[in-house]
Amino acid sequence: SAKILMEQDIQYGNLVSYHQMCRWNSGLFYKHPALEHVRYYWRVEPKVHFFCDVDYDVFRYMEDNNKTYGFTINLYDAPQSMPTLWPETQRFIKAHPEYVKSDDVNARQWLEDAEQRPEHNKKASGYSTCHFWSNFEIADMNFWRSKAYDDYFNHLDRAGGFFYERWGDAPVHSIALGLFEDASKIHWIDSNDGTGFEI
């Protein structure tokens, strides 16, 4: 599979360590014993620089405002890196419709958008490929620990796309949030509303 991914010019496709990292960040890190009594986390990558002071408690903000996930930007991923992620997701939600929030509160329309980048939607089998940039995320691990997410991750893990394709933790997290959480609990950390900071 690595050779095929290289031929398709998939970034990091030939690095087993990258595939392992995506799988770890998608469904395993929050199960580590060191995090057993931790609810919120803030993912900070090496060599990140903040160009302003963070003058409030980001975890308190998330809790006080009933937020599950905080992000700074959305990006489009390479659709050729995940041609079967959305079909596998559809198989899962067909088997477990009880996990999907109703369309009046979820973000499914954002996940399936075909107007902004129609070629992405086509190549990714109906998924827009738009996702929250997980290199910066603040989240409530109780969402990842939920039965809905755990079952979803296990379904994806059995499908093999973390290695046969290059399913990243960013689209996996984004799809799960878009389907299984109220959109109102997803927070854009924006410098214009007083909760943002530049990195």
PDB file of C-alpha atoms in Angstrom:
ATOM      1  CA  SER A   1       0.000   0.000   0.000  1.00  0.00           C
ATOM      2  CA  ALA A   2       2.911   2.375   0.702  1.00  0.00           C
ATOM      3  CA  LYS A   3       4.088   2.002  -2.896  1.00  0.00           C
ATOM      4  CA  ILE A   4       0.620   2.836  -4.229  1.00  0.00           C
ATOM      5  CA  LEU A   5       0.370   5.872  -1.946  1.00  0.00           C
ATOM      6  CA  MET A   6       3.803   7.058  -3.140  1.00  0.00           C
ATOM      7  CA  GLU A   7       2.734   6.638  -6.776  1.00  0.00           C
ATOM      8  CA  GLN A   8      -0.319   8.788  -6.024  1.00  0.00           C
ATOM      9  CA  ASP A   9       1.952  11.418  -4.445  1.00  0.00           C
ATOM     10  CA  ILE A  10       0.252  11.188  -1.036  1.00  0.00           C
ATOM     11  CA  GLN A  11       2.263  13.227   1.450  1.00  0.00           C
ATOM     12  CA  TYR A  12       3.789  10.968   4.165  1.00  0.00           C
ATOM     13  CA  GLY A  13       2.119   7.969   2.495  1.00  0.00           C
ATOM     14  CA  ASN A  14       5.311   5.909   2.656  1.00  0.00           C
ATOM     15  CA  LEU A  15       6.005   6.645   6.348  1.00  0.00           C
ATOM     16  CA  VAL A  16       4.659   3.887   8.573  1.00  0.00           C
ATOM     17  CA  SER A  17       5.328   6.138  11.580  1.00  0.00           C
ATOM     18  CA  TYR A  18       2.959   8.770  10.158  1.00  0.00           C
ATOM     19  CA  HIS A  19       0.189   6.209   9.703  1.00  0.00           C
ATOM     20  CA  GLN A  20       0.776   4.990  13.263  1.00  0.00           C
ATOM     21  CA  MET A  21       0.634   8.566  14.571  1.00  0.00           C
ATOM     22  CA  CYS A  22      -2.682   9.204  12.785  1.00  0.00           C
ATOM     23  CA  ARG A  23      -4.159   6.031  14.249  1.00  0.00           C
ATOM     24  CA  TRP A  24      -2.839   6.878  17.747  1.00  0.00           C
ATOM     25  CA  ASN A  25      -4.213  10.402  17.642  1.00  0.00           C
ATOM     26  CA  SER A  26      -7.529   9.209  16.215  1.00  0.00           C
ATOM     27  CA  GLY A  27      -8.423   6.569  18.737  1.00  0.00           C
ATOM     28  CA  LEU A  28      -5.837   5.683  21.331  1.00  0.00           C
ATOM     29  CA  PHE A  29      -4.115   8.640  23.015  1.00  0.00           C
ATOM     30  CA  TYR A  30      -7.032   9.448  25.334  1.00  0.00           C
ATOM     31  CA  LYS A  31      -6.975   5.860  26.642  1.00  0.00           C
ATOM     32  CA  HIS A  32      -3.436   6.247  28.012  1.00  0.00           C
ATOM     33  CA  PRO A  33      -3.361   5.639  31.795  1.00  0.00           C
ATOM     34  CA  ALA A  34      -1.644   9.000  32.370  1.00  0.00           C
ATOM     35  CA  LEU A  35      -4.769  10.741  31.035  1.00  0.00           C
ATOM     36  CA  GLU A  36      -7.278   8.622  32.925  1.00  0.00           C
ATOM     37  CA  HIS A  37      -8.314  11.468  35.243  1.00  0.00           C
ATOM     38  CA  VAL A  38      -7.937  14.249  32.686  1.00  0.00           C
ATOM     39  CA  ARG A  39     -10.976  15.631  30.879  1.00  0.00           C
ATOM     40  CA  TYR A  40      -9.675  18.417  28.606  1.00  0.00           C
ATOM     41  CA  TYR A  41      -6.482  18.588  26.569  1.00  0.00           C
ATOM     42  CA  TRP A  42      -4.779  21.139  24.382  1.00  0.00           C
ATOM     43  CA  ARG A  43      -2.719  19.751  21.536  1.00  0.00           C
ATOM     44  CA  VAL A  44       0.407  21.816  21.039  1.00  0.00           C
ATOM     45  CA  GLU A  45       2.936  20.788  18.405  1.00  0.00           C
ATOM     46  CA  PRO A  46       6.733  21.165  18.751  1.00  0.00           C
ATOM     47  CA  LYS A  47       8.186  24.551  17.801  1.00  0.00           C
ATOM     48  CA  VAL A  48       4.840  26.352  18.074  1.00  0.00           C
ATOM     49  CA  HIS A  49       5.096  30.059  18.894  1.00  0.00           C
ATOM     50  CA  PHE A  50       2.284  32.171  20.281  1.00  0.00           C
ATOM     51  CA  PHE A  51       2.342  35.797  19.210  1.00  0.00           C
ATOM     52  CA  CYS A  52       0.181  37.022  22.053  1.00  0.00           C
ATOM     53  CA  ASP A  53      -0.553  36.228  25.660  1.00  0.00           C
ATOM     54  CA  VAL A  54      -3.229  33.666  26.448  1.00  0.00           C
ATOM     55  CA  ASP A  55      -4.841  35.602  29.284  1.00  0.00           C
ATOM     56  CA  TYR A  56      -7.660  33.255  30.212  1.00  0.00           C
ATOM     57  CA  ASP A  57      -8.089  29.615  31.226  1.00  0.00           C
ATOM     58  CA  VAL A  58      -8.987  27.855  27.975  1.00  0.00           C
ATOM     59  CA  PHE A  59     -10.192  24.734  29.781  1.00  0.00           C
ATOM     60  CA  ARG A  60     -12.439  26.730  32.102  1.00  0.00           C
ATOM     61  CA  TYR A  61     -13.854  28.518  29.043  1.00  0.00           C
ATOM     62  CA  MET A  62     -14.660  25.191  27.389  1.00  0.00           C
ATOM     63  CA  GLU A  63     -16.344  23.838  30.497  1.00  0.00           C
ATOM     64  CA  ASP A  64     -18.233  27.010  31.416  1.00  0.00           C
ATOM     65  CA  ASN A  65     -19.572  27.385  27.883  1.00  0.00           C
ATOM     66  CA  ASN A  66     -20.404  23.707  27.338  1.00  0.00           C
ATOM     67  CA  LYS A  67     -17.961  23.311  24.440  1.00  0.00           C
ATOM     68  CA  THR A  68     -16.661  19.960  23.268  1.00  0.00           C
ATOM     69  CA  TYR A  69     -14.082  21.053  20.721  1.00  0.00           C
ATOM     70  CA  GLY A  70     -12.104  24.202  19.976  1.00  0.00           C
ATOM     71  CA  PHE A  71     -10.295  24.867  16.689  1.00  0.00           C
ATOM     72  CA  THR A  72      -8.546  27.752  14.928  1.00  0.00           C
ATOM     73  CA  ILE A  73      -8.768  26.908  11.219  1.00  0.00           C
ATOM     74  CA  ASN A  74     -10.387  24.542   8.700  1.00  0.00           C
ATOM     75  CA  LEU A  75      -8.382  23.013   5.881  1.00  0.00           C
ATOM     76  CA  TYR A  76      -9.105  20.757   2.920  1.00  0.00           C
ATOM     77  CA  ASP A  77      -7.239  17.460   2.891  1.00  0.00           C
ATOM     78  CA  ALA A  78      -5.979  15.565  -0.151  1.00  0.00           C
ATOM     79  CA  PRO A  79      -9.022  13.594  -1.314  1.00  0.00           C
ATOM     80  CA  GLN A  80      -6.882  10.850  -2.820  1.00  0.00           C
ATOM     81  CA  SER A  81      -5.598  10.069   0.688  1.00  0.00           C
ATOM     82  CA  MET A  82      -9.040   8.912   1.882  1.00  0.00           C
ATOM     83  CA  PRO A  83     -11.286   7.623  -0.905  1.00  0.00           C
ATOM     84  CA  THR A  84     -13.026   5.101   1.360  1.00  0.00           C
ATOM     85  CA  LEU A  85     -13.250   7.063   4.628  1.00  0.00           C
ATOM     86  CA  TRP A  86     -16.689   8.510   3.879  1.00  0.00           C
ATOM     87  CA  PRO A  87     -18.142   5.245   2.495  1.00  0.00           C
ATOM     88  CA  GLU A  88     -16.922   3.471   5.649  1.00  0.00           C
ATOM     89  CA  THR A  89     -18.491   6.230   7.727  1.00  0.00           C
ATOM     90  CA  GLN A  90     -21.764   5.770   5.865  1.00  0.00           C
ATOM     91  CA  ARG A  91     -21.651   2.030   6.566  1.00  0.00           C
ATOM     92  CA  PHE A  92     -21.121   2.779  10.233  1.00  0.00           C
ATOM     93  CA  ILE A  93     -23.966   5.283  10.566  1.00  0.00           C
ATOM     94  CA  LYS A  94     -26.296   2.990   8.656  1.00  0.00           C
ATOM     95  CA  ALA A  95     -25.596   0.353  11.317  1.00  0.00           C
ATOM     96  CA  HIS A  96     -25.759   2.910  14.162  1.00  0.00           C
ATOM     97  CA  PRO A  97     -28.218   5.692  13.272  1.00  0.00           C
ATOM     98  CA  GLU A  98     -28.788   6.248  17.003  1.00  0.00           C
ATOM     99  CA  TYR A  99     -25.377   7.934  17.276  1.00  0.00           C
ATOM    100  CA  VAL A 100     -26.051  10.607  14.662  1.00  0.00           C
ATOM    101  CA  LYS A 101     -27.401  13.939  15.889  1.00  0.00           C
ATOM    102  CA  SER A 102     -30.369  15.282  13.959  1.00  0.00           C
ATOM    103  CA  ASP A 103     -29.570  17.386  10.903  1.00  0.00           C
ATOM    104  CA  ASP A 104     -30.959  20.529  12.537  1.00  0.00           C
ATOM    105  CA  VAL A 105     -28.117  20.473  15.119  1.00  0.00           C
ATOM    106  CA  ASN A 106     -25.245  18.526  13.517  1.00  0.00           C
ATOM    107  CA  ALA A 107     -22.687  19.712  10.946  1.00  0.00           C
ATOM    108  CA  ARG A 108     -23.320  17.068   8.304  1.00  0.00           C
ATOM    109  CA  GLN A 109     -23.954  19.641   5.587  1.00  0.00           C
ATOM    110  CA  TRP A 110     -20.401  20.955   6.119  1.00  0.00           C
ATOM    111  CA  LEU A 111     -19.015  17.422   5.824  1.00  0.00           C
ATOM    112  CA  GLU A 112     -20.868  16.729   2.582  1.00  0.00           C
ATOM    113  CA  ASP A 113     -20.469  20.146   0.949  1.00  0.00           C
ATOM    114  CA  ALA A 114     -19.894  19.789  -2.795  1.00  0.00           C
ATOM    115  CA  GLU A 115     -19.989  23.465  -3.768  1.00  0.00           C
ATOM    116  CA  GLN A 116     -16.691  24.827  -2.425  1.00  0.00           C
ATOM    117  CA  ARG A 117     -14.470  22.105  -3.891  1.00  0.00           C
ATOM    118  CA  PRO A 118     -16.577  19.739  -5.999  1.00  0.00           C
ATOM    119  CA  GLU A 119     -13.560  17.714  -7.145  1.00  0.00           C
ATOM    120  CA  HIS A 120     -12.635  16.985  -3.527  1.00  0.00           C
ATOM    121  CA  ASN A 121     -16.147  15.779  -2.802  1.00  0.00           C
ATOM    122  CA  LYS A 122     -16.110  13.563  -5.881  1.00  0.00           C
ATOM    123  CA  LYS A 123     -12.684  12.031  -5.236  1.00  0.00           C
ATOM    124  CA  ALA A 124     -13.467  11.498  -1.540  1.00  0.00           C
ATOM    125  CA  SER A 125     -16.729   9.692  -2.370  1.00  0.00           C
ATOM    126  CA  GLY A 126     -19.049  12.372  -1.002  1.00  0.00           C
ATOM    127  CA  TYR A 127     -16.891  13.914   1.749  1.00  0.00           C
ATOM    128  CA  SER A 128     -15.873  17.550   1.346  1.00  0.00           C
ATOM    129  CA  THR A 129     -12.449  16.803   2.937  1.00  0.00           C
ATOM    130  CA  CYS A 130     -12.821  19.998   4.957  1.00  0.00           C
ATOM    131  CA  HIS A 131     -11.625  19.367   8.490  1.00  0.00           C
ATOM    132  CA  PHE A 132     -10.527  21.032  11.692  1.00  0.00           C
ATOM    133  CA  TRP A 133      -6.757  21.429  11.803  1.00  0.00           C
ATOM    134  CA  SER A 134      -5.963  19.028  14.630  1.00  0.00           C
ATOM    135  CA  ASN A 135      -2.393  20.238  15.109  1.00  0.00           C
ATOM    136  CA  PHE A 136      -4.136  22.810  17.268  1.00  0.00           C
ATOM    137  CA  GLU A 137      -7.163  21.539  19.100  1.00  0.00           C
ATOM    138  CA  ILE A 138      -8.656  21.881  22.550  1.00  0.00           C
ATOM    139  CA  ALA A 139     -11.142  19.173  23.345  1.00  0.00           C
ATOM    140  CA  ASP A 140     -13.174  17.336  25.917  1.00  0.00           C
ATOM    141  CA  MET A 141     -11.890  13.767  25.975  1.00  0.00           C
ATOM    142  CA  ASN A 142     -15.261  12.569  27.219  1.00  0.00           C
ATOM    143  CA  PHE A 143     -16.407  12.909  23.604  1.00  0.00           C
ATOM    144  CA  TRP A 144     -13.621  10.612  22.359  1.00  0.00           C
ATOM    145  CA  ARG A 145     -14.360   8.235  25.243  1.00  0.00           C
ATOM    146  CA  SER A 146     -18.058   8.026  24.362  1.00  0.00           C
ATOM    147  CA  LYS A 147     -19.502   4.772  23.042  1.00  0.00           C
ATOM    148  CA  ALA A 148     -20.425   6.464  19.760  1.00  0.00           C
ATOM    149  CA  TYR A 149     -16.864   7.609  19.067  1.00  0.00           C
ATOM    150  CA  ASP A 150     -15.243   4.445  20.387  1.00  0.00           C
ATOM    151  CA  ASP A 151     -17.466   2.294  18.176  1.00  0.00           C
ATOM    152  CA  TYR A 152     -16.773   4.576  15.213  1.00  0.00           C
ATOM    153  CA  PHE A 153     -13.005   4.421  15.689  1.00  0.00           C
ATOM    154  CA  ASN A 154     -13.079   0.638  16.071  1.00  0.00           C
ATOM    155  CA  HIS A 155     -15.110   0.349  12.863  1.00  0.00           C
ATOM    156  CA  LEU A 156     -12.564   2.480  10.992  1.00  0.00           C
ATOM    157  CA  ASP A 157      -9.643   0.630  12.529  1.00  0.00           C
ATOM    158  CA  ARG A 158     -11.023  -2.719  11.341  1.00  0.00           C
ATOM    159  CA  ALA A 159     -11.501  -1.266   7.843  1.00  0.00           C
ATOM    160  CA  GLY A 160      -7.744  -0.679   7.597  1.00  0.00           C
ATOM    161  CA  GLY A 161      -7.703   2.793   6.071  1.00  0.00           C
ATOM    162  CA  PHE A 162      -5.212   4.177   8.562  1.00  0.00           C
ATOM    163  CA  PHE A 163      -2.607   2.061   6.753  1.00  0.00           C
ATOM    164  CA  TYR A 164      -4.040   1.087   3.335  1.00  0.00           C
ATOM    165  CA  GLU A 165      -4.915   4.729   2.724  1.00  0.00           C
ATOM    166  CA  ARG A 166      -3.806   7.735   4.772  1.00  0.00           C
ATOM    167  CA  TRP A 167      -6.724   8.496   7.026  1.00  0.00           C
ATOM    168  CA  GLY A 168      -5.644  11.301   9.327  1.00  0.00           C
ATOM    169  CA  ASP A 169      -6.830  12.121  12.810  1.00  0.00           C
ATOM    170  CA  ALA A 170      -8.040  15.531  11.601  1.00  0.00           C
ATOM    171  CA  PRO A 171     -10.710  14.215   9.208  1.00  0.00           C
ATOM    172  CA  VAL A 172     -11.625  11.374  11.575  1.00  0.00           C
ATOM    173  CA  HIS A 173     -12.126  13.809  14.470  1.00  0.00           C
ATOM    174  CA  SER A 174     -13.967  16.266  12.226  1.00  0.00           C
ATOM    175  CA  ILE A 175     -16.351  13.697  10.781  1.00  0.00           C
ATOM    176  CA  ALA A 176     -17.169  12.339  14.239  1.00  0.00           C
ATOM    177  CA  LEU A 177     -17.793  15.816  15.619  1.00  0.00           C
ATOM    178  CA  GLY A 178     -19.849  16.775  12.579  1.00  0.00           C
ATOM    179  CA  LEU A 179     -22.118  13.758  12.970  1.00  0.00           C
ATOM    180  CA  PHE A 180     -22.185  12.859  16.669  1.00  0.00           C
ATOM    181  CA  GLU A 181     -22.061  16.279  18.364  1.00  0.00           C
ATOM    182  CA  ASP A 182     -24.202  19.399  18.348  1.00  0.00           C
ATOM    183  CA  ALA A 183     -22.559  22.000  16.122  1.00  0.00           C
ATOM    184  CA  SER A 184     -23.137  24.581  18.874  1.00  0.00           C
ATOM    185  CA  LYS A 185     -20.579  22.731  21.011  1.00  0.00           C
ATOM    186  CA  ILE A 186     -17.849  23.186  18.406  1.00  0.00           C
ATOM    187  CA  HIS A 187     -16.031  26.454  19.063  1.00  0.00           C
ATOM    188  CA  TRP A 188     -14.025  28.529  16.606  1.00  0.00           C
ATOM    189  CA  ILE A 189     -11.270  30.151  18.647  1.00  0.00           C
ATOM    190  CA  ASP A 190     -11.424  33.539  16.976  1.00  0.00           C
ATOM    191  CA  SER A 191      -9.368  36.579  17.888  1.00  0.00           C
ATOM    192  CA  ASN A 192     -12.371  38.804  17.107  1.00  0.00           C
ATOM    193  CA  ASP A 193     -14.548  37.352  19.855  1.00  0.00           C
ATOM    194  CA  GLY A 194     -11.997  37.608  22.642  1.00  0.00           C
ATOM    195  CA  THR A 195     -11.227  33.875  22.788  1.00  0.00           C
ATOM    196  CA  GLY A 196      -8.582  33.837  20.088  1.00  0.00           C
ATOM    197  CA  PHE A 197      -4.839  34.051  19.887  1.00  0.00           C
ATOM    198  CA  GLU A 198      -2.352  33.888  17.041  1.00  0.00           C
ATOM    199  CA  ILE A 199       0.055  31.015  16.590  1.00  0.00           C
TER     200      ILE A 199
END
